[in-house]
Amino acid sequence: MTEKYCYDKAPWDYNPDLTKKCLLAIAGVIQKKTRECQQERLDFSKGDSHYSYGHVARAWRIAGLKELILSGEYPSLRLLKEKGNGFEFACGMAGLKFYSASPEEMTSSMMKLSSYECGQYSLKLEGGDGEELYWRIMIDAAPISHDLLSISYVGFNIHNEVVCNYQVPLEQVPVIYSIDKTVKEAKKLSDAPFQKKTTTRKSEVI
C-alpha cells in the first residue's frame, strides 16, 4: 500500500454519501457478527480450522450486513451483489466490498473494480470534478484468537493509489441488537459446502 498520501481525512470528506453515522453502523454489524461467530461457532475440538473459520465468519458478516441493509433504517444502503466472495453493497453511489486483512496487506486483486464500479468510472469520464475513489472495508483480526483488531475504510483511485485510510474508532461504534433471523441465515450460509479457493501469491500480483 502506497504511503504517498497523508491519511488525515475521513471517507465523508471525499464522498458525502459515506456518512459517519452509516459507516459506524456498518462497522457495528461487522464487530458484532465477528464476536458472535467467535462465541457460537468457533470450536477447534469439532474440527474447525483457522481457514474454515474465516469462511464461516464471512458468512455471518454477510448475513448481518444484509439484515442492516434490508431493515430500511439506512435508506442510502442497498445490495448490489449477494453471493459469496462477490458480495457487494452501496452507500449512496459508493460501492463497498469487505476483506479480512489489514490495510497494509491490501493487494491489487482486492482493488479490482467490480462491474458496478467500472460503470461509476465510465460516468466519471463523461464529466465531473475531483478524483473518483473506490472503497474497501478491511477487517483485521488476530491470527490465532481471531479477536477483532481493527476495521478500516480504505479509498483508492483508478491507479490503485490509496488516498484514504480511515480506521474506525471501535469505541464509537453503536451497539447493534441481535435478531434470530440473522443468526439462522448466517448458519445456513456457513453450513453450505465449502470449497477451498486457490489464491494468487503476492509475488505474482502486479
PDB file of N, CA and C in Angstrom, residues 32-84:
ATOM      1  N   LYS A  32     -20.089  -6.924  15.743  1.00  0.00           N
ATOM      2  CA  LYS A  32     -20.998  -7.812  16.467  1.00  0.00           C
ATOM      3  C   LYS A  32     -20.978  -9.227  15.898  1.00  0.00           C
ATOM      4  N   LYS A  33     -21.049  -9.344  14.570  1.00  0.00           N
ATOM      5  CA  LYS A  33     -21.088 -10.666  13.957  1.00  0.00           C
ATOM      6  C   LYS A  33     -19.758 -11.402  14.090  1.00  0.00           C
ATOM      7  N   THR A  34     -18.658 -10.652  14.130  1.00  0.00           N
ATOM      8  CA  THR A  34     -17.358 -11.282  14.366  1.00  0.00           C
ATOM      9  C   THR A  34     -17.319 -11.903  15.753  1.00  0.00           C
ATOM     10  N   ARG A  35     -17.797 -11.165  16.747  1.00  0.00           N
ATOM     11  CA  ARG A  35     -17.785 -11.668  18.120  1.00  0.00           C
ATOM     12  C   ARG A  35     -18.778 -12.816  18.311  1.00  0.00           C
ATOM     13  N   GLU A  36     -19.965 -12.693  17.709  1.00  0.00           N
ATOM     14  CA  GLU A  36     -20.961 -13.763  17.826  1.00  0.00           C
ATOM     15  C   GLU A  36     -20.456 -15.054  17.202  1.00  0.00           C
ATOM     16  N   CYS A  37     -19.799 -14.942  16.056  1.00  0.00           N
ATOM     17  CA  CYS A  37     -19.277 -16.122  15.381  1.00  0.00           C
ATOM     18  C   CYS A  37     -18.194 -16.779  16.218  1.00  0.00           C
ATOM     19  N   GLN A  38     -17.351 -15.970  16.858  1.00  0.00           N
ATOM     20  CA  GLN A  38     -16.327 -16.500  17.757  1.00  0.00           C
ATOM     21  C   GLN A  38     -16.956 -17.319  18.879  1.00  0.00           C
ATOM     22  N   GLN A  39     -17.985 -16.755  19.492  1.00  0.00           N
ATOM     23  CA  GLN A  39     -18.582 -17.351  20.685  1.00  0.00           C
ATOM     24  C   GLN A  39     -19.457 -18.559  20.368  1.00  0.00           C
ATOM     25  N   GLU A  40     -20.172 -18.526  19.233  1.00  0.00           N
ATOM     26  CA  GLU A  40     -21.175 -19.547  18.950  1.00  0.00           C
ATOM     27  C   GLU A  40     -20.723 -20.586  17.933  1.00  0.00           C
ATOM     28  N   ARG A  41     -19.671 -20.291  17.193  1.00  0.00           N
ATOM     29  CA  ARG A  41     -19.334 -21.188  16.077  1.00  0.00           C
ATOM     30  C   ARG A  41     -17.917 -21.742  16.123  1.00  0.00           C
ATOM     31  N   LEU A  42     -16.951 -20.996  16.619  1.00  0.00           N
ATOM     32  CA  LEU A  42     -15.550 -21.430  16.589  1.00  0.00           C
ATOM     33  C   LEU A  42     -15.312 -22.510  17.637  1.00  0.00           C
ATOM     34  N   ASP A  43     -14.988 -23.721  17.192  1.00  0.00           N
ATOM     35  CA  ASP A  43     -14.746 -24.841  18.097  1.00  0.00           C
ATOM     36  C   ASP A  43     -13.739 -25.783  17.437  1.00  0.00           C
ATOM     37  N   PHE A  44     -12.475 -25.651  17.817  1.00  0.00           N
ATOM     38  CA  PHE A  44     -11.428 -26.470  17.213  1.00  0.00           C
ATOM     39  C   PHE A  44     -11.582 -27.944  17.576  1.00  0.00           C
ATOM     40  N   SER A  45     -12.248 -28.223  18.703  1.00  0.00           N
ATOM     41  CA  SER A  45     -12.441 -29.616  19.114  1.00  0.00           C
ATOM     42  C   SER A  45     -13.395 -30.358  18.181  1.00  0.00           C
ATOM     43  N   LYS A  46     -14.182 -29.591  17.412  1.00  0.00           N
ATOM     44  CA  LYS A  46     -15.130 -30.206  16.476  1.00  0.00           C
ATOM     45  C   LYS A  46     -14.647 -30.138  15.033  1.00  0.00           C
ATOM     46  N   GLY A  47     -13.369 -29.852  14.881  1.00  0.00           N
ATOM     47  CA  GLY A  47     -12.797 -29.887  13.540  1.00  0.00           C
ATOM     48  C   GLY A  47     -12.636 -28.559  12.848  1.00  0.00           C
ATOM     49  N   ASP A  48     -12.996 -27.468  13.523  1.00  0.00           N
ATOM     50  CA  ASP A  48     -12.784 -26.155  12.902  1.00  0.00           C
ATOM     51  C   ASP A  48     -11.290 -25.906  12.726  1.00  0.00           C
ATOM     52  N   SER A  49     -10.946 -25.206  11.670  1.00  0.00           N
ATOM     53  CA  SER A  49      -9.577 -24.753  11.450  1.00  0.00           C
ATOM     54  C   SER A  49      -9.604 -23.243  11.304  1.00  0.00           C
ATOM     55  N   HIS A  50      -8.428 -22.626  11.357  1.00  0.00           N
ATOM     56  CA  HIS A  50      -8.374 -21.177  11.185  1.00  0.00           C
ATOM     57  C   HIS A  50      -8.880 -20.796   9.802  1.00  0.00           C
ATOM     58  N   TYR A  51      -8.611 -21.629   8.810  1.00  0.00           N
ATOM     59  CA  TYR A  51      -9.031 -21.324   7.442  1.00  0.00           C
ATOM     60  C   TYR A  51     -10.552 -21.453   7.291  1.00  0.00           C
ATOM     61  N   SER A  52     -11.111 -22.549   7.819  1.00  0.00           N
ATOM     62  CA  SER A  52     -12.561 -22.739   7.688  1.00  0.00           C
ATOM     63  C   SER A  52     -13.320 -21.690   8.503  1.00  0.00           C
ATOM     64  N   TYR A  53     -12.754 -21.263   9.627  1.00  0.00           N
ATOM     65  CA  TYR A  53     -13.408 -20.232  10.426  1.00  0.00           C
ATOM     66  C   TYR A  53     -13.531 -18.936   9.631  1.00  0.00           C
ATOM     67  N   GLY A  54     -12.525 -18.610   8.839  1.00  0.00           N
ATOM     68  CA  GLY A  54     -12.598 -17.404   8.020  1.00  0.00           C
ATOM     69  C   GLY A  54     -13.777 -17.443   7.063  1.00  0.00           C
ATOM     70  N   HIS A  55     -14.037 -18.604   6.500  1.00  0.00           N
ATOM     71  CA  HIS A  55     -15.182 -18.788   5.594  1.00  0.00           C
ATOM     72  C   HIS A  55     -16.491 -18.590   6.350  1.00  0.00           C
ATOM     73  N   VAL A  56     -16.571 -19.175   7.543  1.00  0.00           N
ATOM     74  CA  VAL A  56     -17.794 -19.072   8.346  1.00  0.00           C
ATOM     75  C   VAL A  56     -18.014 -17.640   8.828  1.00  0.00           C
ATOM     76  N   ALA A  57     -16.956 -16.985   9.297  1.00  0.00           N
ATOM     77  CA  ALA A  57     -17.077 -15.618   9.790  1.00  0.00           C
ATOM     78  C   ALA A  57     -17.557 -14.684   8.690  1.00  0.00           C
ATOM     79  N   ARG A  58     -17.084 -14.911   7.468  1.00  0.00           N
ATOM     80  CA  ARG A  58     -17.534 -14.079   6.343  1.00  0.00           C
ATOM     81  C   ARG A  58     -19.043 -14.242   6.137  1.00  0.00           C
ATOM     82  N   ALA A  59     -19.533 -15.482   6.235  1.00  0.00           N
ATOM     83  CA  ALA A  59     -20.960 -15.734   6.065  1.00  0.00           C
ATOM     84  C   ALA A  59     -21.782 -15.012   7.128  1.00  0.00           C
ATOM     85  N   TRP A  60     -21.300 -15.011   8.367  1.00  0.00           N
ATOM     86  CA  TRP A  60     -22.010 -14.317   9.450  1.00  0.00           C
ATOM     87  C   TRP A  60     -22.038 -12.817   9.198  1.00  0.00           C
ATOM     88  N   ARG A  61     -20.921 -12.275   8.745  1.00  0.00           N
ATOM     89  CA  ARG A  61     -20.872 -10.836   8.478  1.00  0.00           C
ATOM     90  C   ARG A  61     -21.800 -10.457   7.337  1.00  0.00           C
ATOM     91  N   ILE A  62     -21.832 -11.274   6.283  1.00  0.00           N
ATOM     92  CA  ILE A  62     -22.720 -11.004   5.154  1.00  0.00           C
ATOM     93  C   ILE A  62     -24.175 -11.013   5.612  1.00  0.00           C
ATOM     94  N   ALA A  63     -24.543 -12.005   6.423  1.00  0.00           N
ATOM     95  CA  ALA A  63     -25.919 -12.095   6.909  1.00  0.00           C
ATOM     96  C   ALA A  63     -26.291 -10.864   7.724  1.00  0.00           C
ATOM     97  N   GLY A  64     -25.367 -10.402   8.577  1.00  0.00           N
ATOM     98  CA  GLY A  64     -25.635  -9.216   9.387  1.00  0.00           C
ATOM     99  C   GLY A  64     -25.767  -7.963   8.540  1.00  0.00           C
ATOM    100  N   LEU A  65     -24.915  -7.815   7.536  1.00  0.00           N
ATOM    101  CA  LEU A  65     -24.977  -6.642   6.661  1.00  0.00           C
ATOM    102  C   LEU A  65     -26.248  -6.646   5.824  1.00  0.00           C
ATOM    103  N   LYS A  66     -26.664  -7.808   5.359  1.00  0.00           N
ATOM    104  CA  LYS A  66     -27.922  -7.897   4.600  1.00  0.00           C
ATOM    105  C   LYS A  66     -29.094  -7.482   5.470  1.00  0.00           C
ATOM    106  N   GLU A  67     -29.084  -7.897   6.727  1.00  0.00           N
ATOM    107  CA  GLU A  67     -30.159  -7.506   7.648  1.00  0.00           C
ATOM    108  C   GLU A  67     -30.198  -5.987   7.825  1.00  0.00           C
ATOM    109  N   LEU A  68     -29.014  -5.386   7.998  1.00  0.00           N
ATOM    110  CA  LEU A  68     -28.940  -3.927   8.177  1.00  0.00           C
ATOM    111  C   LEU A  68     -29.466  -3.217   6.931  1.00  0.00           C
ATOM    112  N   ILE A  69     -29.051  -3.684   5.765  1.00  0.00           N
ATOM    113  CA  ILE A  69     -29.455  -3.043   4.508  1.00  0.00           C
ATOM    114  C   ILE A  69     -30.958  -3.159   4.289  1.00  0.00           C
ATOM    115  N   LEU A  70     -31.492  -4.357   4.521  1.00  0.00           N
ATOM    116  CA  LEU A  70     -32.904  -4.600   4.250  1.00  0.00           C
ATOM    117  C   LEU A  70     -33.826  -4.055   5.344  1.00  0.00           C
ATOM    118  N   SER A  71     -33.253  -3.647   6.472  1.00  0.00           N
ATOM    119  CA  SER A  71     -34.074  -3.105   7.564  1.00  0.00           C
ATOM    120  C   SER A  71     -34.719  -1.775   7.190  1.00  0.00           C
ATOM    121  N   GLY A  72     -34.107  -1.054   6.261  1.00  0.00           N
ATOM    122  CA  GLY A  72     -34.638   0.243   5.859  1.00  0.00           C
ATOM    123  C   GLY A  72     -34.253   1.376   6.787  1.00  0.00           C
ATOM    124  N   GLU A  73     -33.481   1.057   7.836  1.00  0.00           N
ATOM    125  CA  GLU A  73     -33.086   2.089   8.793  1.00  0.00           C
ATOM    126  C   GLU A  73     -32.114   3.084   8.157  1.00  0.00           C
ATOM    127  N   TYR A  74     -31.359   2.592   7.179  1.00  0.00           N
ATOM    128  CA  TYR A  74     -30.416   3.450   6.455  1.00  0.00           C
ATOM    129  C   TYR A  74     -30.774   3.394   4.977  1.00  0.00           C
ATOM    130  N   PRO A  75     -31.632   4.288   4.516  1.00  0.00           N
ATOM    131  CA  PRO A  75     -32.150   4.244   3.136  1.00  0.00           C
ATOM    132  C   PRO A  75     -31.068   4.327   2.060  1.00  0.00           C
ATOM    133  N   SER A  76     -29.902   4.868   2.400  1.00  0.00           N
ATOM    134  CA  SER A  76     -28.848   5.002   1.393  1.00  0.00           C
ATOM    135  C   SER A  76     -28.147   3.674   1.107  1.00  0.00           C
ATOM    136  N   LEU A  77     -28.373   2.662   1.953  1.00  0.00           N
ATOM    137  CA  LEU A  77     -27.745   1.358   1.756  1.00  0.00           C
ATOM    138  C   LEU A  77     -28.577   0.491   0.828  1.00  0.00           C
ATOM    139  N   ARG A  78     -27.921  -0.197  -0.102  1.00  0.00           N
ATOM    140  CA  ARG A  78     -28.623  -1.118  -0.996  1.00  0.00           C
ATOM    141  C   ARG A  78     -27.681  -2.237  -1.424  1.00  0.00           C
ATOM    142  N   LEU A  79     -28.259  -3.400  -1.659  1.00  0.00           N
ATOM    143  CA  LEU A  79     -27.487  -4.554  -2.111  1.00  0.00           C
ATOM    144  C   LEU A  79     -27.176  -4.432  -3.594  1.00  0.00           C
ATOM    145  N   LEU A  80     -25.943  -4.784  -3.953  1.00  0.00           N
ATOM    146  CA  LEU A  80     -25.559  -4.836  -5.364  1.00  0.00           C
ATOM    147  C   LEU A  80     -25.349  -6.277  -5.818  1.00  0.00           C
ATOM    148  N   LYS A  81     -24.670  -7.061  -4.981  1.00  0.00           N
ATOM    149  CA  LYS A  81     -24.409  -8.468  -5.295  1.00  0.00           C
ATOM    150  C   LYS A  81     -24.383  -9.246  -3.999  1.00  0.00           C
ATOM    151  N   GLU A  82     -25.109 -10.353  -3.949  1.00  0.00           N
ATOM    152  CA  GLU A  82     -25.319 -11.040  -2.676  1.00  0.00           C
ATOM    153  C   GLU A  82     -24.464 -12.280  -2.469  1.00  0.00           C
ATOM    154  N   LYS A  83     -23.870 -12.833  -3.501  1.00  0.00           N
ATOM    155  CA  LYS A  83     -23.268 -14.152  -3.391  1.00  0.00           C
ATOM    156  C   LYS A  83     -21.784 -14.123  -3.052  1.00  0.00           C
ATOM    157  N   GLY A  84     -21.398 -15.004  -2.108  1.00  0.00           N
ATOM    158  CA  GLY A  84     -20.013 -15.351  -1.837  1.00  0.00           C
ATOM    159  C   GLY A  84     -19.007 -14.224  -1.800  1.00  0.00           C
TER     160      GLY A  84
END
